[in-house]
Short mmCIF file of C-alpha atoms and ligand atoms in Angstrom, two decimals:
data_model
loop_
_atom_site.label_atom_id
_atom_site.label_comp_id
_atom_site.label_asym_id
_atom_site.label_seq_id
_atom_site.Cartn_x
_atom_site.Cartn_y
_atom_site.Cartn_z
CA MET A 176 73.14 99.63 28.95
CA ASP A 177 72.94 96.84 31.33
CA THR A 178 72.29 98.38 34.42
CA LYS A 179 71.50 95.06 35.50
CA LYS A 180 74.68 94.20 35.64
CA ALA A 181 75.92 97.04 37.28
CA LEU A 182 73.52 96.63 40.13
CA ASP A 183 74.44 93.31 40.63
CA PHE A 184 76.34 93.81 44.26
CA GLU A 185 74.62 93.07 47.49
CA THR A 186 73.95 96.09 50.18
CA VAL A 187 73.39 94.02 52.73
CA GLU A 188 73.03 89.65 52.94
CA LEU A 189 72.82 86.75 54.88
CA ASP A 190 75.85 84.09 55.11
CA ASP A 191 72.52 81.62 56.87
CA ARG A 192 75.59 79.01 56.79
CA ASN A 193 78.57 81.05 58.50
CA ASP A 194 75.92 82.85 60.98
CA ALA A 195 77.43 85.98 58.74
CA LEU A 196 75.46 89.44 58.25
CA VAL A 197 77.10 90.19 55.40
CA ILE A 198 77.48 93.69 54.20
CA ILE A 199 79.46 95.88 51.53
CA ASP A 200 82.33 99.15 53.91
CA GLN A 201 80.25 101.40 53.25
CA THR A 202 82.47 104.08 54.73
CA LEU A 203 85.39 102.65 52.75
CA LEU A 204 83.68 103.51 49.13
CA PRO A 205 84.29 104.03 46.39
CA ASN A 206 88.30 103.39 46.55
CA GLU A 207 88.10 100.14 48.15
CA PHE A 208 84.97 97.76 47.88
CA THR A 209 85.09 95.44 50.26
CA TYR A 210 82.89 92.99 51.76
CA LEU A 211 82.65 92.13 55.91
CA HIS A 212 81.35 89.32 57.39
CA LEU A 213 79.51 90.86 60.74
CA LYS A 214 78.78 87.62 63.09
CA THR A 215 77.75 89.71 67.11
CA ARG A 216 75.71 91.83 68.28
CA GLU A 217 78.25 94.45 68.97
CA GLU A 218 79.96 94.37 65.36
CA ILE A 219 76.20 94.63 63.75
CA TRP A 220 75.61 97.83 65.88
CA GLU A 221 78.75 99.44 64.90
CA ALA A 222 78.49 99.30 61.40
CA ILE A 223 74.92 100.59 61.65
CA SER A 224 76.35 103.47 64.22
CA GLU A 225 79.46 104.38 62.00
CA LEU A 226 77.38 104.06 58.68
CA ARG A 227 79.25 100.93 57.03
CA VAL A 228 75.27 100.10 56.02
CA ARG A 229 73.86 102.79 56.06
CA GLY A 230 70.20 104.52 54.68
CA ALA A 231 67.26 104.19 55.98
CA PRO A 232 65.57 100.38 54.31
CA ALA A 233 69.13 99.30 54.49
CA ILE A 234 69.65 99.68 58.59
CA GLY A 235 66.12 98.18 58.80
CA ILE A 236 67.48 94.74 56.93
CA ALA A 237 70.64 94.08 58.41
CA ALA A 238 69.03 94.86 62.19
CA ALA A 239 66.45 92.19 60.88
CA TYR A 240 69.10 90.33 60.23
CA GLY A 241 71.05 91.09 63.36
CA MET A 242 68.03 90.19 65.26
CA TYR A 243 68.22 86.38 63.48
CA LEU A 244 71.70 85.87 64.14
CA GLY A 245 71.71 87.45 67.89
CA LEU A 246 68.90 84.67 68.64
CA LYS A 247 69.94 81.87 66.06
CA SER A 248 72.29 80.49 69.20
CA SER A 249 70.03 80.99 71.68
CA ALA A 250 69.90 77.91 74.57
CA ALA A 251 65.88 79.20 75.68
CA CYS A 252 63.84 76.38 75.91
CA ASP A 253 60.62 78.36 76.33
CA PHE A 254 59.22 81.48 75.22
CA ASN A 255 59.71 83.50 78.26
CA SER A 256 63.37 83.14 78.11
CA PHE A 257 63.59 83.21 74.62
CA TYR A 258 61.28 86.71 74.17
CA LYS A 259 63.59 87.94 77.21
CA GLU A 260 67.09 87.79 74.89
CA LEU A 261 65.19 89.04 71.86
CA LYS A 262 63.63 91.90 73.91
CA LYS A 263 67.23 92.27 75.09
CA ILE A 264 68.82 92.30 71.37
CA LYS A 265 66.12 94.39 70.24
CA GLU A 266 66.38 97.59 72.55
CA TYR A 267 70.98 96.90 71.92
CA LEU A 268 70.12 97.29 68.21
CA ALA A 269 67.65 99.70 67.94
CA SER A 270 70.07 102.22 70.18
CA SER A 271 73.08 102.29 66.96
CA ARG A 272 70.70 105.31 65.31
CA PRO A 273 67.92 107.22 65.92
CA THR A 274 66.23 109.12 63.83
CA ALA A 275 65.50 106.19 59.79
CA VAL A 276 62.59 104.79 61.48
CA ASN A 277 63.32 101.21 59.77
CA LEU A 278 65.43 100.58 61.86
CA PHE A 279 62.54 100.28 64.12
CA TRP A 280 60.29 98.95 61.86
CA ALA A 281 62.26 96.18 60.59
CA LEU A 282 62.88 94.96 64.45
CA ASP A 283 59.05 95.95 65.43
CA ARG A 284 58.08 92.99 62.71
CA MET A 285 60.73 90.55 64.29
CA GLU A 286 59.15 90.36 67.76
CA ALA A 287 55.66 90.65 66.14
CA CYS A 288 56.07 87.81 64.64
CA ALA A 289 58.21 85.78 67.38
CA ARG A 290 55.01 86.71 69.17
CA ASN A 291 52.20 85.41 66.92
CA ASN A 292 53.77 81.93 67.00
CA ARG A 293 54.33 82.43 70.98
CA SER A 294 52.63 78.78 70.37
CA ARG A 295 55.85 77.45 68.14
CA SER A 296 58.63 75.53 69.32
CA ILE A 297 61.91 78.05 69.59
CA SER A 298 63.26 76.12 66.70
CA GLU A 299 60.20 76.81 64.48
CA ILE A 300 60.34 80.80 66.09
CA LYS A 301 63.42 80.87 64.38
CA GLU A 302 63.48 79.50 61.69
CA LEU A 303 60.11 82.12 60.90
CA LEU A 304 62.83 84.91 62.11
CA LEU A 305 65.11 84.21 59.02
CA LYS A 306 61.89 83.77 57.29
CA GLU A 307 60.72 87.09 58.07
CA ALA A 308 64.36 88.87 57.84
CA GLU A 309 64.23 87.48 54.40
CA GLU A 310 61.25 88.95 53.55
CA ILE A 311 61.87 92.20 55.02
CA LYS A 312 64.82 92.26 52.16
CA ALA A 313 62.65 91.05 49.29
CA GLU A 314 59.35 92.94 50.45
CA ASP A 315 62.48 96.02 49.87
CA ILE A 316 62.85 94.79 46.61
CA ARG A 317 59.78 94.99 45.19
CA VAL A 318 58.98 98.42 46.67
CA SER A 319 62.14 99.73 45.43
CA LYS A 320 60.68 98.84 41.95
CA SER A 321 57.28 100.68 42.57
CA ILE A 322 58.41 103.63 42.90
CA GLY A 323 60.76 103.62 40.23
CA GLU A 324 57.85 102.72 38.49
CA TYR A 325 56.01 105.88 40.08
CA GLY A 326 58.29 107.93 40.12
CA LEU A 327 59.12 107.41 36.51
CA SER A 328 55.86 108.35 35.64
CA LEU A 329 56.46 112.03 37.02
CA LEU A 330 59.35 112.72 34.62
CA ARG A 331 60.57 113.19 31.19
CA PRO A 332 63.21 111.84 28.52
CA ASN A 333 66.20 114.48 28.90
CA ASP A 334 65.05 115.88 32.48
CA GLY A 335 68.32 116.98 34.06
CA LEU A 336 67.26 115.30 37.79
CA LEU A 337 69.51 116.50 41.48
CA THR A 338 69.30 114.48 44.34
CA HIS A 339 71.06 114.45 47.34
CA CYS A 340 72.85 112.15 49.75
CA ASN A 341 72.64 108.11 48.86
CA ALA A 342 69.21 107.01 48.31
CA GLY A 343 70.17 104.33 45.82
CA GLN A 344 71.06 100.98 45.76
CA LEU A 345 73.47 101.13 48.26
CA ALA A 346 70.87 102.58 50.45
CA THR A 347 68.49 99.47 50.09
CA ALA A 348 68.53 95.74 49.09
CA LYS A 349 68.14 97.18 45.49
CA TYR A 350 67.97 100.13 42.92
CA GLY A 351 67.56 102.93 45.85
CA THR A 352 64.64 104.43 46.49
CA ALA A 353 65.51 108.18 44.64
CA THR A 354 67.71 106.32 42.03
CA ALA A 355 64.92 103.60 41.35
CA PRO A 356 63.10 105.52 38.50
CA ILE A 357 66.94 107.15 37.73
CA TYR A 358 67.95 103.67 36.64
CA LEU A 359 64.39 102.70 35.32
CA GLY A 360 64.21 105.64 33.39
CA THR A 361 68.43 104.83 32.01
CA GLU A 362 66.77 100.96 31.06
CA ARG A 363 63.84 102.72 28.69
CA GLY A 364 66.53 105.12 27.24
CA TYR A 365 64.93 108.34 29.05
CA ASN A 366 68.46 110.27 28.65
CA PHE A 367 68.65 111.69 32.46
CA LYS A 368 70.99 113.82 33.76
CA VAL A 369 71.68 113.50 37.09
CA PHE A 370 73.35 116.33 39.33
CA ALA A 371 74.51 114.76 42.93
CA ASP A 372 75.52 116.67 45.33
CA GLU A 373 78.08 116.02 47.15
CA THR A 374 77.14 115.90 50.34
CA ARG A 375 79.16 116.92 53.78
CA PRO A 376 80.13 116.11 55.85
CA LEU A 377 80.45 112.12 54.91
CA LEU A 378 80.20 112.94 51.59
CA GLN A 379 77.60 110.00 50.62
CA GLY A 380 76.71 111.93 47.12
CA ALA A 381 80.35 112.17 46.08
CA ARG A 382 81.09 108.76 47.53
CA LEU A 383 78.57 106.16 47.15
CA THR A 384 76.11 108.17 44.38
CA ALA A 385 78.33 109.28 42.17
CA PHE A 386 80.31 105.98 42.33
CA GLU A 387 76.68 103.04 41.66
CA LEU A 388 75.10 106.16 38.99
CA ASN A 389 78.58 106.11 37.39
CA ARG A 390 79.38 102.19 37.51
CA ALA A 391 75.65 102.03 36.32
CA GLY A 392 76.29 104.20 33.39
CA VAL A 393 74.11 106.52 33.80
CA ASP A 394 75.32 110.23 33.01
CA VAL A 395 76.07 111.81 36.58
CA THR A 396 77.33 114.72 36.85
CA LEU A 397 78.89 115.65 40.73
CA ILE A 398 78.25 118.92 42.21
CA CYS A 399 79.04 120.34 46.01
CA ASP A 400 75.93 121.14 48.50
CA ASN A 401 76.32 125.16 47.81
CA MET A 402 76.42 124.42 43.96
CA ALA A 403 72.78 123.19 43.85
CA ALA A 404 71.52 127.09 43.39
CA THR A 405 73.85 127.47 40.41
CA VAL A 406 72.53 124.53 38.68
CA MET A 407 68.91 124.81 39.06
CA ALA A 408 69.09 129.10 38.42
CA ASN A 409 70.93 127.59 34.87
CA GLY A 410 68.19 125.92 33.71
CA TRP A 411 69.69 122.85 33.98
CA VAL A 412 67.55 120.65 37.05
CA GLN A 413 63.65 119.85 36.04
CA ALA A 414 62.88 117.61 38.92
CA VAL A 415 64.25 117.19 42.43
CA LEU A 416 64.09 113.26 44.36
CA VAL A 417 65.08 112.53 47.67
CA GLY A 418 65.25 109.92 50.07
CA CYS A 419 64.02 109.58 53.82
CA ASP A 420 64.38 108.66 56.79
CA ARG A 421 61.37 109.72 58.20
CA VAL A 422 58.36 110.63 57.16
CA ALA A 423 55.94 112.47 59.75
CA ALA A 424 52.27 112.10 59.29
CA ASN A 425 51.31 115.41 57.75
CA GLY A 426 54.11 114.98 55.64
CA ASP A 427 57.47 116.59 57.30
CA THR A 428 60.14 114.70 56.04
CA ALA A 429 63.90 114.10 57.66
CA ASN A 430 66.22 113.49 55.21
CA LYS A 431 70.54 113.73 55.82
CA ILE A 432 70.82 117.28 56.24
CA GLY A 433 70.98 119.93 53.75
CA THR A 434 67.91 118.68 52.24
CA LEU A 435 65.95 121.10 53.68
CA GLY A 436 68.31 124.19 51.71
CA VAL A 437 67.23 121.63 47.74
CA ALA A 438 64.12 122.28 48.90
CA ILE A 439 63.88 125.69 49.64
CA LEU A 440 66.00 126.15 46.61
CA ALA A 441 63.35 124.24 44.42
CA LYS A 442 60.89 126.15 45.25
CA ASN A 443 62.33 129.19 44.80
CA TYR A 444 62.80 128.34 41.03
CA GLY A 445 59.79 126.30 40.42
CA ILE A 446 61.39 123.04 40.66
CA PRO A 447 59.19 119.72 41.47
CA PHE A 448 60.47 118.51 44.55
CA TYR A 449 60.20 114.23 45.52
CA VAL A 450 60.42 112.59 48.30
CA CYS A 451 61.15 108.72 47.61
CA ALA A 452 59.00 106.54 50.42
CA PRO A 453 58.57 103.42 51.53
CA THR A 454 55.68 103.33 53.14
CA SER A 455 57.92 101.78 55.70
CA THR A 456 59.86 104.43 56.39
CA ILE A 457 56.21 106.70 57.01
CA ASP A 458 55.28 107.39 60.52
CA MET A 459 51.58 107.71 60.93
CA ASP A 460 52.55 107.77 65.01
CA CYS A 461 54.83 110.65 64.08
CA PRO A 462 52.36 113.53 63.63
CA THR A 463 54.50 115.96 62.55
CA GLY A 464 58.58 116.95 62.42
CA LYS A 465 58.72 118.72 64.73
CA ASP A 466 58.26 114.99 67.25
CA ILE A 467 61.66 113.49 64.97
CA HIS A 468 64.30 112.87 66.32
CA ILE A 469 67.13 113.56 64.68
CA GLU A 470 71.04 112.24 65.40
CA LEU A 471 74.05 114.59 66.43
CA ARG A 472 76.70 112.93 65.25
CA LYS A 473 80.93 113.41 66.25
CA PRO A 474 82.49 117.77 65.46
CA GLU A 475 85.49 115.24 63.48
CA GLU A 476 83.43 114.48 61.03
CA VAL A 477 83.84 117.84 60.12
CA THR A 478 86.90 119.22 61.31
CA ASP A 479 89.22 116.27 60.61
CA LYS A 480 87.59 113.34 58.70
CA TRP A 481 88.85 113.48 54.80
CA TYR A 482 91.39 115.32 55.83
CA ALA A 483 94.94 114.73 56.30
CA ARG A 484 95.17 117.55 59.04
CA PRO A 485 92.77 118.97 61.05
CA MET A 486 90.86 121.98 58.92
CA ALA A 487 89.39 123.81 62.01
CA PRO A 488 90.87 125.49 64.98
CA LYS A 489 90.95 122.78 68.02
CA ASP A 490 88.38 122.91 70.54
CA VAL A 491 85.88 125.03 68.32
CA ASN A 492 82.38 124.95 68.36
CA VAL A 493 80.28 122.13 66.18
CA PHE A 494 77.12 121.09 65.21
CA ASN A 495 77.20 118.28 63.47
CA PRO A 496 73.00 117.23 62.53
CA ALA A 497 72.98 114.03 60.71
CA PHE A 498 69.32 115.57 59.11
CA ASP A 499 66.92 117.83 58.80
CA VAL A 500 63.38 118.19 58.65
CA THR A 501 62.26 119.24 55.25
CA GLU A 502 58.27 121.04 56.24
CA ASN A 503 55.56 119.52 53.87
CA LYS A 504 55.20 123.18 52.08
CA PHE A 505 58.29 122.30 50.20
CA ILE A 506 57.11 118.56 48.92
CA THR A 507 55.69 118.43 45.64
CA ALA A 508 54.34 115.10 45.98
CA ILE A 509 56.02 112.07 47.97
CA ILE A 510 55.92 109.05 45.92
CA THR A 511 55.64 105.33 47.98
CA GLU A 512 55.20 101.67 46.52
CA TYR A 513 51.54 102.18 46.75
CA GLY A 514 50.76 105.39 44.54
CA ILE A 515 52.10 109.01 44.72
CA ALA A 516 50.54 110.90 48.15
CA ARG A 517 50.17 114.80 47.45
CA PRO A 518 49.37 117.78 49.19
CA PRO A 519 47.19 118.09 51.42
CA PHE A 520 49.54 115.09 52.80
CA GLN A 521 47.88 113.80 56.10
CA PRO A 522 44.63 112.06 54.76
CA SER A 523 46.51 111.69 51.50
CA LEU A 524 48.88 109.16 53.12
CA VAL A 525 45.61 107.70 55.38
CA GLU A 526 45.08 106.86 51.53
CA ILE A 527 48.29 104.79 51.03
CA PHE A 528 47.77 103.31 54.25
CA SER A 529 44.55 102.05 53.34
CA LYS A 530 45.92 100.85 49.90
CA LYS A 531 48.64 99.38 51.38
CA ALA A 532 45.96 97.66 53.54
CA THR A 533 44.51 95.93 50.25
CA GLY A 534 47.89 93.89 50.39
CA ARG A 535 48.49 94.74 46.44
CA MET A 536 50.46 97.07 45.24
CA GLN A 537 49.56 98.24 41.56
CA PHE A 538 52.88 97.18 39.89
CA SER A 539 52.36 93.58 42.04
CA ASN A 540 53.97 92.19 38.35
CA ILE A 541 57.53 93.37 39.52
O1 LIG B 81 73.35 108.91 57.21
P1 LIG B 81 72.53 108.12 56.22
O2 LIG B 81 73.86 108.20 55.20
O3 LIG B 81 72.38 106.58 56.56
O4 LIG B 81 72.00 109.28 55.68
C1 LIG B 81 70.91 108.40 54.18
C2 LIG B 81 70.16 109.30 54.01
O5 LIG B 81 69.12 110.01 55.06
C3 LIG B 81 69.27 108.71 53.08
O6 LIG B 81 68.76 109.26 52.20
C4 LIG B 81 67.85 107.85 53.39
O7 LIG B 81 67.85 107.28 54.43
C5 LIG B 81 66.67 107.07 52.40
S1 LIG B 81 67.74 105.46 51.57
C6 LIG B 81 66.73 105.21 50.66
#
């Protein structure tokens, strides 16, 4: 099976010649595979906010390209006025979604790139911003591959795996985070059996994870969220792999709503619960999960979306948080591109960042 071929699509791409950010409109999947060419900052903001492009790493990459595109046409002649424009675009794009730290991390990186080169001409700074955005994307591919290697070292052939939401190729530049060990294992003949939670209310598991794993020839079985306990009780799951939107310094992890429930179930059945986390998703300035801002979304996503007619009484109260926080006590390990962090997570994550400071990933040949 050639997973590489099945993963040949680009989730986020720059068409520099036509001044456009090109994304797959993920709201239309799996029925339509449509590329959108986004030219204005408003279009990019809307695409992030409406989850046309989604998943923590992918929205970071989209925002970095968005900032570059927004500044490419800048007529500013001096650094101060250029920087003022940059700050305005940064603030605007940063307001598109609040939880995934990659969005802010990527925008901060772009800002630092401009600031560190303030003595250069504006056209040189624009070139450097383009390079920085391209590097953010290229780095994400290396990171996912490395997470794949570390993740695979924790799994055995024929394992049953459960994943929630979509932390796949569609959420990153390539390979995904939680799916990277799955794709790598598939290439190496591990013969995994994957259970994908459908992930109410926006169905990222059904529409996106089942779509991309199925396309890549992975043995994937779709289940409703409320079936996870049954497949675990049946002994069909040997490990849970999930992605994350923000990991706090103590290891508490925000991820798609429903992840906490899966983690509690995994603990009950003695199944290891692994969080796949690029260091760009780890926020050492955020002490605990209580400090993570959880996005609240529209009630219609619960009551109306996907149905021909509303499936709840008109005006019923709805609580629709996009994410929940899994306390560190439910997490077996956090798999990063620089190694595997284990409890107690605070010192273990500090060690991961000191490895990062040396600049070399162990799997640097990938
Ligand atoms: O609301 P979404 O679809 O952006 O939520 C995505 C998730 O929760 C993913 O698990 C997370 O961003 C990790 S993606 C590698």
